[in-house]
Amino acid sequence: MKQLKQLEDLKVKGKRVFTRVDFNVPIKNGKVTDELRIAAALPTIKYLIKQGAIVILASHLGRPDGKPTEKYSLEPVAVSLSELLNKEVIFIHDCVGQKVVDRINKLVPGQIALLENLRFHAEEEANDPDFAKQLASLADVYVDDAFAVAHRAHASVVGIPKYLPSVSGKLIEAEVNNLSSLLTHPKHPFVAIIGGAKISDKIAFMHQLMSKADTLIIGGAMANTFLAAQGHNMQASVQDTKGQAVAKAILEEAHHKEIKIVMPLDVVVADKAEDGAKHRTVMVGLLQPGDMALDLGPLTTTAINEALQGAKTVFWNGTLGLTEVKAFSKSSRDLAEHLAKLRAMTIIGGGDTAGFIDEVHLHDKFDFVSTGGGAALELLAGKTLPALTPLYK
Ligand code: ADP
Ligand code: 3PG
Ligand code: MG
């Protein structure tokens, strides 16, 4: 098997280390509400500090479309990280430019700086070579520990390694090792549960996952697209009209291959996605104009639990409902509790899903909780992740 270049393969003492992390975490009223992805980067950060490196951290947050946007600033993350490390984290208000260079030049070994959101520059997602070069010029070596964004060919993950000696951090190493073992020999029956909202990103990979899974459970906003593909009027629900053709093809393939598909039977609907919104449970064929399907109903939960009976491996990515709002988090909570008791190898993936598992205090009950959503799914589907390519020996 291909081996990743590891942190220990790199001399970092006294060096400026550009460390790409995935600090794409939920933030409410200027405060990080789930620190899982920050905590997951600590082993690498602590190692670098111990070795006497100058640690320059960089990440994206949300999808600000190439423009500085206050709500997507990484500044609250610097506060969280500093508390977790019990150490000063210097926040730098941009990621490129002379001011950034001047501030970085003043750093001494053992210090940590966090740059502002890389996606405030459109060049990041466009994988612009000059932008990558500017980022690379801030450091002597490069460490990639941003597993959750490894499926994106963006400047900070595929561009910088062209200019600097590059290795993987400890999180990427753990993620790849754990997920690869699932990929190579999953015990059957293998049940995959896919929900969440990043439909267009994930739908194509469900296809490939089907060559491995025996049962596919579909929930969340993802399910709305599948239900619409079956002819249901999902009214105001979050859905991906362009994804309907893929959804149809997946359902047909499942039929031919005799893969069991579990889809919502009943859903919780409301006309507002917020706390206190009036909601009711209806069968999927009975949504009224203005209704949004925001959670799965109790009949569906029963069907899901039945489909999980006897499973030996379970992979779950994407919450089954709008878990940020308590009224719409019930089916995800029920599933988490059910999986926690199941005698199967259980793997959770995704920033929001993993965050939710944390929130309900069940993190320890699973065999592996991946910080990656799309990235974990693509790896499991057998795709080469662009950001990993430069990190192999
Ligand atoms: P992950 O981060 O675990 O990979 P995603 O980002 O794809 O998962 O999806 C999680 C998001 O999906 C959450 O913000 C959740 O509120 C949202 N979501 C799930 N179900 C629905 C739904 N029915 N309608 C709207 N949003 C939903
Ligand atoms: C994630 O949350 O899945 C990663 O941080 C990637 O974010 P993206 O889907 O906006 O590229
Ligand atoms: Mg997410």
Tab-separated table of C-alpha atoms and ligand atoms in Angstrom:
chain	number	residue	atom	x	y	z
A	1	MET	CA	0.000	0.000	0.000
A	2	LYS	CA	1.135	3.569	-0.690
A	3	GLN	CA	2.661	5.274	2.353
A	4	LEU	CA	2.084	8.870	3.373
A	5	LYS	CA	5.062	11.085	4.120
A	6	GLN	CA	4.854	11.682	7.850
A	7	LEU	CA	5.613	14.604	10.131
A	8	GLU	CA	8.616	12.734	11.494
A	9	ASP	CA	10.107	12.679	7.964
A	10	LEU	CA	10.495	16.466	8.077
A	11	LYS	CA	13.010	18.645	9.963
A	12	VAL	CA	10.923	21.422	11.489
A	13	LYS	CA	13.095	22.852	14.281
A	14	GLY	CA	13.326	26.625	13.873
A	15	LYS	CA	11.480	26.386	10.535
A	16	ARG	CA	8.345	28.237	9.469
A	17	VAL	CA	5.771	25.478	8.964
A	18	PHE	CA	2.709	26.269	6.841
A	19	THR	CA	0.111	24.004	8.449
A	20	ARG	CA	-3.157	23.580	6.523
A	21	VAL	CA	-5.927	22.524	8.868
A	22	ASP	CA	-9.713	22.220	8.478
A	23	PHE	CA	-11.167	24.638	11.010
A	24	ASN	CA	-14.480	24.761	9.136
A	25	VAL	CA	-16.478	24.652	12.370
A	26	PRO	CA	-19.937	25.921	13.322
A	27	ILE	CA	-19.928	29.440	14.822
A	28	LYS	CA	-22.878	31.158	16.507
A	29	ASN	CA	-22.789	34.768	17.777
A	30	GLY	CA	-19.017	34.934	17.338
A	31	LYS	CA	-18.359	31.729	19.302
A	32	VAL	CA	-17.325	28.276	18.130
A	33	THR	CA	-20.150	25.887	19.023
A	34	ASP	CA	-18.348	22.635	18.230
A	35	GLU	CA	-14.590	22.299	18.672
A	36	LEU	CA	-14.186	18.773	17.335
A	37	ARG	CA	-12.204	19.738	14.227
A	38	ILE	CA	-9.994	22.078	16.250
A	39	ALA	CA	-9.291	19.372	18.821
A	40	ALA	CA	-8.522	16.928	16.000
A	41	ALA	CA	-5.660	19.160	14.806
A	42	LEU	CA	-4.039	19.421	18.251
A	43	PRO	CA	-1.696	16.391	17.996
A	44	THR	CA	0.011	17.923	14.949
A	45	ILE	CA	0.118	21.440	16.408
A	46	LYS	CA	1.516	20.207	19.740
A	47	TYR	CA	4.139	18.101	17.967
A	48	LEU	CA	5.300	21.103	15.921
A	49	ILE	CA	5.512	23.333	19.005
A	50	LYS	CA	7.462	20.699	20.911
A	51	GLN	CA	9.911	20.457	18.024
A	52	GLY	CA	10.485	24.221	18.161
A	53	ALA	CA	8.791	25.132	14.888
A	54	ILE	CA	7.101	28.422	13.960
A	55	VAL	CA	3.526	27.278	13.329
A	56	ILE	CA	1.529	29.128	10.676
A	57	LEU	CA	-2.010	27.736	10.604
A	58	ALA	CA	-4.351	28.265	7.662
A	59	SER	CA	-7.919	27.123	6.982
A	60	HIS	CA	-11.129	27.879	5.150
A	61	LEU	CA	-14.437	28.501	6.913
A	62	GLY	CA	-17.784	28.136	5.128
A	63	ARG	CA	-18.285	29.264	1.566
A	64	PRO	CA	-17.732	33.057	1.469
A	65	ASP	CA	-17.413	33.075	-2.354
A	66	GLY	CA	-14.016	34.722	-2.589
A	67	LYS	CA	-14.893	37.852	-0.585
A	68	PRO	CA	-14.076	38.890	2.986
A	69	THR	CA	-17.275	38.288	4.996
A	70	GLU	CA	-17.364	38.952	8.733
A	71	LYS	CA	-19.485	35.949	9.568
A	72	TYR	CA	-16.877	33.663	8.046
A	73	SER	CA	-13.892	35.131	9.898
A	74	LEU	CA	-11.620	32.616	11.642
A	75	GLU	CA	-11.004	34.992	14.564
A	76	PRO	CA	-13.336	33.078	16.965
A	77	VAL	CA	-11.369	29.929	16.128
A	78	ALA	CA	-8.140	31.585	17.317
A	79	VAL	CA	-9.846	32.174	20.685
A	80	SER	CA	-10.987	28.537	20.915
A	81	LEU	CA	-7.616	27.162	19.889
A	82	SER	CA	-5.816	29.364	22.362
A	83	GLU	CA	-8.056	28.060	25.167
A	84	LEU	CA	-7.534	24.438	24.121
A	85	LEU	CA	-3.756	24.868	24.004
A	86	ASN	CA	-3.561	27.238	26.936
A	87	LYS	CA	-1.218	29.287	24.801
A	88	GLU	CA	-1.310	32.519	22.797
A	89	VAL	CA	-2.530	32.192	19.197
A	90	ILE	CA	-1.713	35.257	17.113
A	91	PHE	CA	-4.532	36.034	14.680
A	92	ILE	CA	-3.444	37.609	11.380
A	93	HIS	CA	-6.239	39.439	9.540
A	94	ASP	CA	-5.412	38.164	6.035
A	95	CYS	CA	-3.536	35.234	4.528
A	96	VAL	CA	-1.406	36.972	1.877
A	97	GLY	CA	0.165	40.426	1.364
A	98	GLN	CA	2.970	42.513	2.831
A	99	LYS	CA	1.346	42.998	6.259
A	100	VAL	CA	1.065	39.232	6.646
A	101	VAL	CA	4.691	38.730	5.603
A	102	ASP	CA	5.868	41.404	8.075
A	103	ARG	CA	3.932	39.855	10.967
A	104	ILE	CA	5.151	36.347	10.185
A	105	ASN	CA	8.746	37.522	10.007
A	106	LYS	CA	8.463	38.629	13.645
A	107	LEU	CA	7.399	35.180	14.882
A	108	VAL	CA	9.873	33.143	16.889
A	109	PRO	CA	10.139	29.347	17.306
A	110	GLY	CA	7.362	27.946	19.489
A	111	GLN	CA	4.843	30.628	18.475
A	112	ILE	CA	1.546	29.965	16.691
A	113	ALA	CA	-0.255	32.217	14.232
A	114	LEU	CA	-3.600	31.643	12.548
A	115	LEU	CA	-4.216	33.290	9.181
A	116	GLU	CA	-7.626	34.648	8.126
A	117	ASN	CA	-9.982	32.507	5.982
A	118	LEU	CA	-8.230	31.387	2.776
A	119	ARG	CA	-11.555	31.540	0.893
A	120	PHE	CA	-11.713	35.341	1.335
A	121	HIS	CA	-9.617	35.183	-1.853
A	122	ALA	CA	-11.292	33.647	-4.916
A	123	GLU	CA	-7.839	32.381	-5.944
A	124	GLU	CA	-8.001	29.690	-3.234
A	125	GLU	CA	-10.871	27.732	-4.781
A	126	ALA	CA	-9.664	28.559	-8.309
A	127	ASN	CA	-6.358	26.867	-7.414
A	128	ASP	CA	-4.479	29.918	-8.706
A	129	PRO	CA	-0.725	29.157	-8.955
A	130	ASP	CA	0.369	32.685	-7.995
A	131	PHE	CA	-1.789	32.592	-4.887
A	132	ALA	CA	-0.312	29.204	-3.943
A	133	LYS	CA	3.163	30.658	-4.478
A	134	GLN	CA	2.389	33.629	-2.222
A	135	LEU	CA	1.146	31.290	0.518
A	136	ALA	CA	4.191	29.054	0.093
A	137	SER	CA	6.512	32.065	0.391
A	138	LEU	CA	5.356	32.509	4.008
A	139	ALA	CA	7.043	29.263	5.086
A	140	ASP	CA	9.937	26.823	4.671
A	141	VAL	CA	7.963	23.574	4.793
A	142	TYR	CA	4.343	22.438	4.457
A	143	VAL	CA	2.195	20.141	6.590
A	144	ASP	CA	-1.281	19.157	5.422
A	145	ASP	CA	-3.613	18.062	8.200
A	146	ALA	CA	-6.869	19.209	6.589
A	147	PHE	CA	-8.461	15.853	5.877
A	148	ALA	CA	-12.001	17.200	5.510
A	149	VAL	CA	-11.045	19.339	2.515
A	150	ALA	CA	-8.755	16.757	0.849
A	151	HIS	CA	-11.328	16.162	-1.908
A	152	ARG	CA	-10.982	19.756	-3.164
A	153	ALA	CA	-8.212	20.714	-5.597
A	154	HIS	CA	-7.725	24.126	-3.983
A	155	ALA	CA	-4.556	26.271	-3.922
A	156	SER	CA	-3.706	25.710	-0.259
A	157	VAL	CA	-3.826	21.923	-0.542
A	158	VAL	CA	-2.641	21.046	-4.045
A	159	GLY	CA	-0.823	24.267	-5.015
A	160	ILE	CA	1.550	24.829	-2.078
A	161	PRO	CA	3.155	21.325	-2.238
A	162	LYS	CA	4.520	22.289	-5.670
A	163	TYR	CA	6.778	24.824	-3.951
A	164	LEU	CA	7.603	23.365	-0.521
A	165	PRO	CA	8.700	20.032	1.009
A	166	SER	CA	5.352	18.545	2.085
A	167	VAL	CA	4.153	15.894	4.506
A	168	SER	CA	0.857	14.797	6.021
A	169	GLY	CA	-0.052	15.645	9.597
A	170	LYS	CA	-1.226	13.198	12.245
A	171	LEU	CA	-4.931	13.679	11.595
A	172	ILE	CA	-4.669	12.893	7.879
A	173	GLU	CA	-2.597	9.842	8.733
A	174	ALA	CA	-5.219	8.561	11.225
A	175	GLU	CA	-8.123	9.306	8.880
A	176	VAL	CA	-6.559	7.567	5.887
A	177	ASN	CA	-5.514	4.519	7.923
A	178	ASN	CA	-8.901	4.062	9.564
A	179	LEU	CA	-11.017	4.692	6.483
A	180	SER	CA	-8.776	2.600	4.208
A	181	SER	CA	-9.230	-0.470	6.373
A	182	LEU	CA	-12.969	-0.072	5.993
A	183	LEU	CA	-12.517	0.350	2.261
A	184	THR	CA	-10.443	-2.759	1.777
A	185	HIS	CA	-12.316	-5.246	3.925
A	186	PRO	CA	-15.691	-4.157	5.253
A	187	LYS	CA	-17.573	-6.908	7.046
A	188	HIS	CA	-20.959	-7.611	5.506
A	189	PRO	CA	-23.787	-6.742	5.797
A	190	PHE	CA	-22.462	-3.210	5.231
A	191	VAL	CA	-25.067	-0.465	5.707
A	192	ALA	CA	-24.384	3.093	4.502
A	193	ILE	CA	-26.525	5.938	5.821
A	194	ILE	CA	-26.315	9.141	3.812
A	195	GLY	CA	-28.085	12.355	4.785
A	196	GLY	CA	-27.081	16.002	5.101
A	197	ALA	CA	-27.343	18.964	2.816
A	198	LYS	CA	-24.312	18.919	0.480
A	199	ILE	CA	-26.320	16.960	-2.064
A	200	SER	CA	-24.522	17.834	-5.307
A	201	ASP	CA	-21.127	17.029	-3.744
A	202	LYS	CA	-22.130	13.666	-2.418
A	203	ILE	CA	-24.719	12.171	-4.700
A	204	ALA	CA	-22.281	10.921	-7.355
A	205	PHE	CA	-20.251	9.066	-4.747
A	206	MET	CA	-23.259	7.224	-3.462
A	207	HIS	CA	-23.168	5.425	-6.800
A	208	GLN	CA	-19.716	4.074	-6.101
A	209	LEU	CA	-20.477	3.309	-2.490
A	210	MET	CA	-23.165	0.984	-3.758
A	211	SER	CA	-20.627	-1.450	-5.106
A	212	LYS	CA	-19.642	-1.990	-1.444
A	213	ALA	CA	-22.810	-1.534	0.577
A	214	ASP	CA	-25.645	-4.038	0.984
A	215	THR	CA	-28.133	-1.479	2.262
A	216	LEU	CA	-28.394	2.255	1.642
A	217	ILE	CA	-30.407	4.430	4.018
A	218	ILE	CA	-31.159	7.905	2.686
A	219	GLY	CA	-32.195	10.783	4.944
A	220	GLY	CA	-31.770	14.527	5.456
A	221	ALA	CA	-32.111	16.998	2.613
A	222	MET	CA	-30.460	14.335	0.441
A	223	ALA	CA	-33.637	12.249	0.740
A	224	ASN	CA	-35.769	15.114	-0.567
A	225	THR	CA	-33.981	14.865	-3.909
A	226	PHE	CA	-34.583	11.112	-4.058
A	227	LEU	CA	-38.244	11.512	-3.087
A	228	ALA	CA	-38.676	14.185	-5.753
A	229	ALA	CA	-37.033	11.829	-8.272
A	230	GLN	CA	-39.730	9.292	-7.382
A	231	GLY	CA	-42.396	11.832	-8.216
A	232	HIS	CA	-43.224	13.246	-4.773
A	233	ASN	CA	-43.823	16.978	-4.509
A	234	MET	CA	-41.364	18.027	-1.805
A	235	GLN	CA	-42.746	21.597	-1.875
A	236	ALA	CA	-40.378	24.089	-0.173
A	237	SER	CA	-37.903	21.453	1.099
A	238	VAL	CA	-34.166	21.825	0.471
A	239	GLN	CA	-33.483	19.695	-2.597
A	240	ASP	CA	-31.248	19.535	-5.653
A	241	THR	CA	-33.309	19.502	-8.835
A	242	LYS	CA	-30.222	18.868	-10.963
A	243	GLY	CA	-29.402	15.819	-8.834
A	244	GLN	CA	-32.703	14.094	-9.597
A	245	ALA	CA	-31.367	12.246	-12.640
A	246	VAL	CA	-28.470	10.821	-10.600
A	247	ALA	CA	-30.898	9.904	-7.830
A	248	LYS	CA	-33.059	8.012	-10.327
A	249	ALA	CA	-30.025	6.170	-11.703
A	250	ILE	CA	-28.968	5.193	-8.180
A	251	LEU	CA	-32.420	3.807	-7.403
A	252	GLU	CA	-32.448	1.794	-10.654
A	253	GLU	CA	-28.958	0.434	-10.022
A	254	ALA	CA	-29.940	-0.563	-6.504
A	255	HIS	CA	-32.926	-2.424	-7.896
A	256	HIS	CA	-30.753	-4.383	-10.377
A	257	LYS	CA	-28.092	-5.173	-7.799
A	258	GLU	CA	-30.667	-6.059	-5.159
A	259	ILE	CA	-29.308	-3.459	-2.765
A	260	LYS	CA	-31.864	-2.582	-0.137
A	261	ILE	CA	-32.819	1.102	-0.126
A	262	VAL	CA	-34.510	2.732	2.858
A	263	MET	CA	-36.181	6.059	2.133
A	264	PRO	CA	-38.323	8.298	4.344
A	265	LEU	CA	-41.912	7.147	4.840
A	266	ASP	CA	-42.932	10.092	7.011
A	267	VAL	CA	-41.285	13.461	7.602
A	268	VAL	CA	-41.560	16.358	10.034
A	269	VAL	CA	-42.536	19.521	8.151
A	270	ALA	CA	-42.658	23.219	9.007
A	271	ASP	CA	-42.738	26.438	7.025
A	272	LYS	CA	-39.796	27.904	8.958
A	273	ALA	CA	-36.488	26.278	9.813
A	274	GLU	CA	-36.248	27.720	13.295
A	275	ASP	CA	-36.906	27.036	16.976
A	276	GLY	CA	-40.544	27.447	17.891
A	277	ALA	CA	-41.730	26.885	14.306
A	278	LYS	CA	-45.062	25.079	14.171
A	279	HIS	CA	-44.442	21.580	12.845
A	280	ARG	CA	-46.308	18.374	12.088
A	281	THR	CA	-45.524	14.869	10.876
A	282	VAL	CA	-46.894	13.767	7.492
A	283	MET	CA	-46.466	10.872	5.068
A	284	VAL	CA	-44.068	11.806	2.246
A	285	GLY	CA	-46.832	12.060	-0.353
A	286	LEU	CA	-48.795	14.637	1.616
A	287	LEU	CA	-46.707	17.802	1.843
A	288	GLN	CA	-48.677	21.056	1.432
A	289	PRO	CA	-47.450	24.206	-0.363
A	290	GLY	CA	-44.840	25.970	1.810
A	291	ASP	CA	-43.954	22.785	3.734
A	292	MET	CA	-40.297	21.981	4.261
A	293	ALA	CA	-39.299	18.441	5.257
A	294	LEU	CA	-36.839	19.110	8.091
A	295	ASP	CA	-36.633	15.775	9.894
A	296	LEU	CA	-37.636	12.129	9.473
A	297	GLY	CA	-40.742	10.815	11.208
A	298	PRO	CA	-41.136	7.903	13.675
A	299	LEU	CA	-42.247	5.345	11.060
A	300	THR	CA	-39.031	5.997	9.176
A	301	THR	CA	-36.962	5.603	12.347
A	302	THR	CA	-38.546	2.184	12.888
A	303	ALA	CA	-37.748	1.194	9.290
A	304	ILE	CA	-34.157	2.371	9.708
A	305	ASN	CA	-33.687	0.397	12.909
A	306	GLU	CA	-35.058	-2.714	11.201
A	307	ALA	CA	-32.690	-2.271	8.257
A	308	LEU	CA	-29.777	-2.042	10.686
A	309	GLN	CA	-30.546	-5.388	12.276
A	310	GLY	CA	-27.625	-7.766	11.854
A	311	ALA	CA	-25.360	-5.139	10.241
A	312	LYS	CA	-21.639	-5.786	10.708
A	313	THR	CA	-20.381	-2.465	9.334
A	314	VAL	CA	-22.200	0.876	9.363
A	315	PHE	CA	-21.007	4.138	7.826
A	316	TRP	CA	-23.062	7.269	8.535
A	317	ASN	CA	-22.509	10.636	6.884
A	318	GLY	CA	-24.926	13.558	6.959
A	319	THR	CA	-27.529	14.291	9.623
A	320	LEU	CA	-31.052	13.007	9.013
A	321	GLY	CA	-32.612	16.388	9.724
A	322	LEU	CA	-31.876	20.015	10.510
A	323	THR	CA	-30.062	19.166	13.734
A	324	GLU	CA	-29.133	22.777	14.527
A	325	VAL	CA	-32.768	23.174	15.620
A	326	LYS	CA	-33.790	20.861	18.460
A	327	ALA	CA	-37.303	20.251	17.114
A	328	PHE	CA	-35.794	18.732	13.965
A	329	SER	CA	-33.007	16.672	15.523
A	330	LYS	CA	-35.045	13.743	16.845
A	331	SER	CA	-34.449	11.175	14.095
A	332	SER	CA	-30.688	11.870	14.116
A	333	ARG	CA	-30.627	11.526	17.895
A	334	ASP	CA	-32.588	8.263	17.723
A	335	LEU	CA	-30.208	6.935	15.087
A	336	ALA	CA	-27.114	7.939	17.077
A	337	GLU	CA	-28.484	6.185	20.162
A	338	HIS	CA	-29.411	3.097	18.178
A	339	LEU	CA	-25.994	2.882	16.511
A	340	ALA	CA	-24.259	3.369	19.852
A	341	LYS	CA	-25.841	0.108	21.038
A	342	LEU	CA	-25.378	-1.834	17.809
A	343	ARG	CA	-22.833	-4.668	17.718
A	344	ALA	CA	-21.250	-3.562	14.479
A	345	MET	CA	-18.207	-1.623	13.344
A	346	THR	CA	-19.601	1.928	13.301
A	347	ILE	CA	-17.970	4.791	11.434
A	348	ILE	CA	-19.266	8.344	11.451
A	349	GLY	CA	-18.140	10.961	8.938
A	350	GLY	CA	-18.698	14.680	8.402
A	351	GLY	CA	-18.220	17.937	10.263
A	352	ASP	CA	-21.899	18.345	11.090
A	353	THR	CA	-22.579	14.678	11.771
A	354	ALA	CA	-19.522	14.307	13.991
A	355	GLY	CA	-20.432	17.573	15.750
A	356	PHE	CA	-23.899	16.242	16.411
A	357	ILE	CA	-22.533	12.976	17.825
A	358	ASP	CA	-20.422	15.110	20.147
A	359	GLU	CA	-23.395	17.198	21.179
A	360	VAL	CA	-25.351	14.110	22.231
A	361	HIS	CA	-22.264	12.821	24.092
A	362	LEU	CA	-21.961	9.582	22.138
A	363	HIS	CA	-18.561	10.173	20.551
A	364	ASP	CA	-16.925	7.368	22.539
A	365	LYS	CA	-19.499	4.799	21.462
A	366	PHE	CA	-18.289	4.649	17.859
A	367	ASP	CA	-15.342	2.820	16.369
A	368	PHE	CA	-14.202	5.829	14.367
A	369	VAL	CA	-15.477	9.374	13.957
A	370	SER	CA	-14.034	10.989	10.840
A	371	THR	CA	-13.756	14.771	10.573
A	372	GLY	CA	-14.395	14.471	6.828
A	373	GLY	CA	-17.797	14.437	5.149
A	374	GLY	CA	-17.396	14.612	1.372
A	375	ALA	CA	-13.724	13.663	1.766
A	376	ALA	CA	-14.546	10.497	3.747
A	377	LEU	CA	-17.259	9.540	1.293
A	378	GLU	CA	-14.989	9.986	-1.733
A	379	LEU	CA	-12.208	8.002	-0.090
A	380	LEU	CA	-14.620	5.184	0.750
A	381	ALA	CA	-15.947	5.254	-2.790
A	382	GLY	CA	-12.404	4.543	-3.988
A	383	LYS	CA	-11.617	7.966	-5.464
A	384	THR	CA	-8.125	9.450	-5.334
A	385	LEU	CA	-8.327	12.608	-3.238
A	386	PRO	CA	-6.359	15.382	-4.983
A	387	ALA	CA	-4.840	16.772	-1.785
A	388	LEU	CA	-3.415	13.392	-0.789
A	389	THR	CA	-1.495	12.817	-4.037
A	390	PRO	CA	1.470	15.091	-3.165
A	391	LEU	CA	1.653	13.590	0.338
A	392	TYR	CA	2.532	10.037	-0.700
A	393	LYS	CA	6.140	8.814	-0.590
B	1	ADP	P1	-21.583	16.655	7.104
B	1	ADP	O1	-21.063	18.003	7.579
B	1	ADP	O2	-21.797	15.711	8.223
B	1	ADP	O3	-20.761	16.085	5.980
B	1	ADP	P2	-23.546	18.008	5.471
B	1	ADP	O4	-22.757	19.259	5.589
B	1	ADP	O5	-23.727	17.412	4.104
B	1	ADP	O6	-23.036	16.888	6.491
B	1	ADP	O7	-25.031	18.219	6.024
B	1	ADP	C1	-25.313	18.654	7.339
B	1	ADP	C2	-26.318	19.769	7.260
B	1	ADP	O8	-27.498	19.276	6.636
B	1	ADP	C3	-26.742	20.301	8.607
B	1	ADP	O9	-26.489	21.698	8.621
B	1	ADP	C4	-28.255	20.024	8.645
B	1	ADP	O10	-28.996	21.049	9.255
B	1	ADP	C5	-28.606	19.936	7.184
B	1	ADP	N1	-29.840	19.181	6.923
B	1	ADP	C6	-30.077	17.881	7.158
B	1	ADP	N2	-31.325	17.552	6.809
B	1	ADP	C7	-31.917	18.666	6.336
B	1	ADP	C8	-33.197	18.977	5.811
B	1	ADP	N3	-34.154	18.057	5.725
B	1	ADP	N4	-33.428	20.238	5.400
B	1	ADP	C9	-32.459	21.186	5.518
B	1	ADP	N5	-31.232	20.963	5.998
B	1	ADP	C10	-30.951	19.725	6.403
B	2	3PG	C1	-16.428	20.130	4.965
B	2	3PG	O1	-16.984	20.694	5.914
B	2	3PG	O2	-16.901	19.116	4.404
B	2	3PG	C2	-15.083	20.646	4.515
B	2	3PG	O3	-14.598	21.639	5.357
B	2	3PG	C3	-15.134	21.114	3.066
B	2	3PG	O4	-15.976	22.220	2.921
B	2	3PG	P1	-16.594	22.549	1.477
B	2	3PG	O5	-17.631	21.473	1.197
B	2	3PG	O6	-17.197	23.922	1.615
B	2	3PG	O7	-15.473	22.504	0.466
B	3	MG	MG	-21.218	19.895	6.810
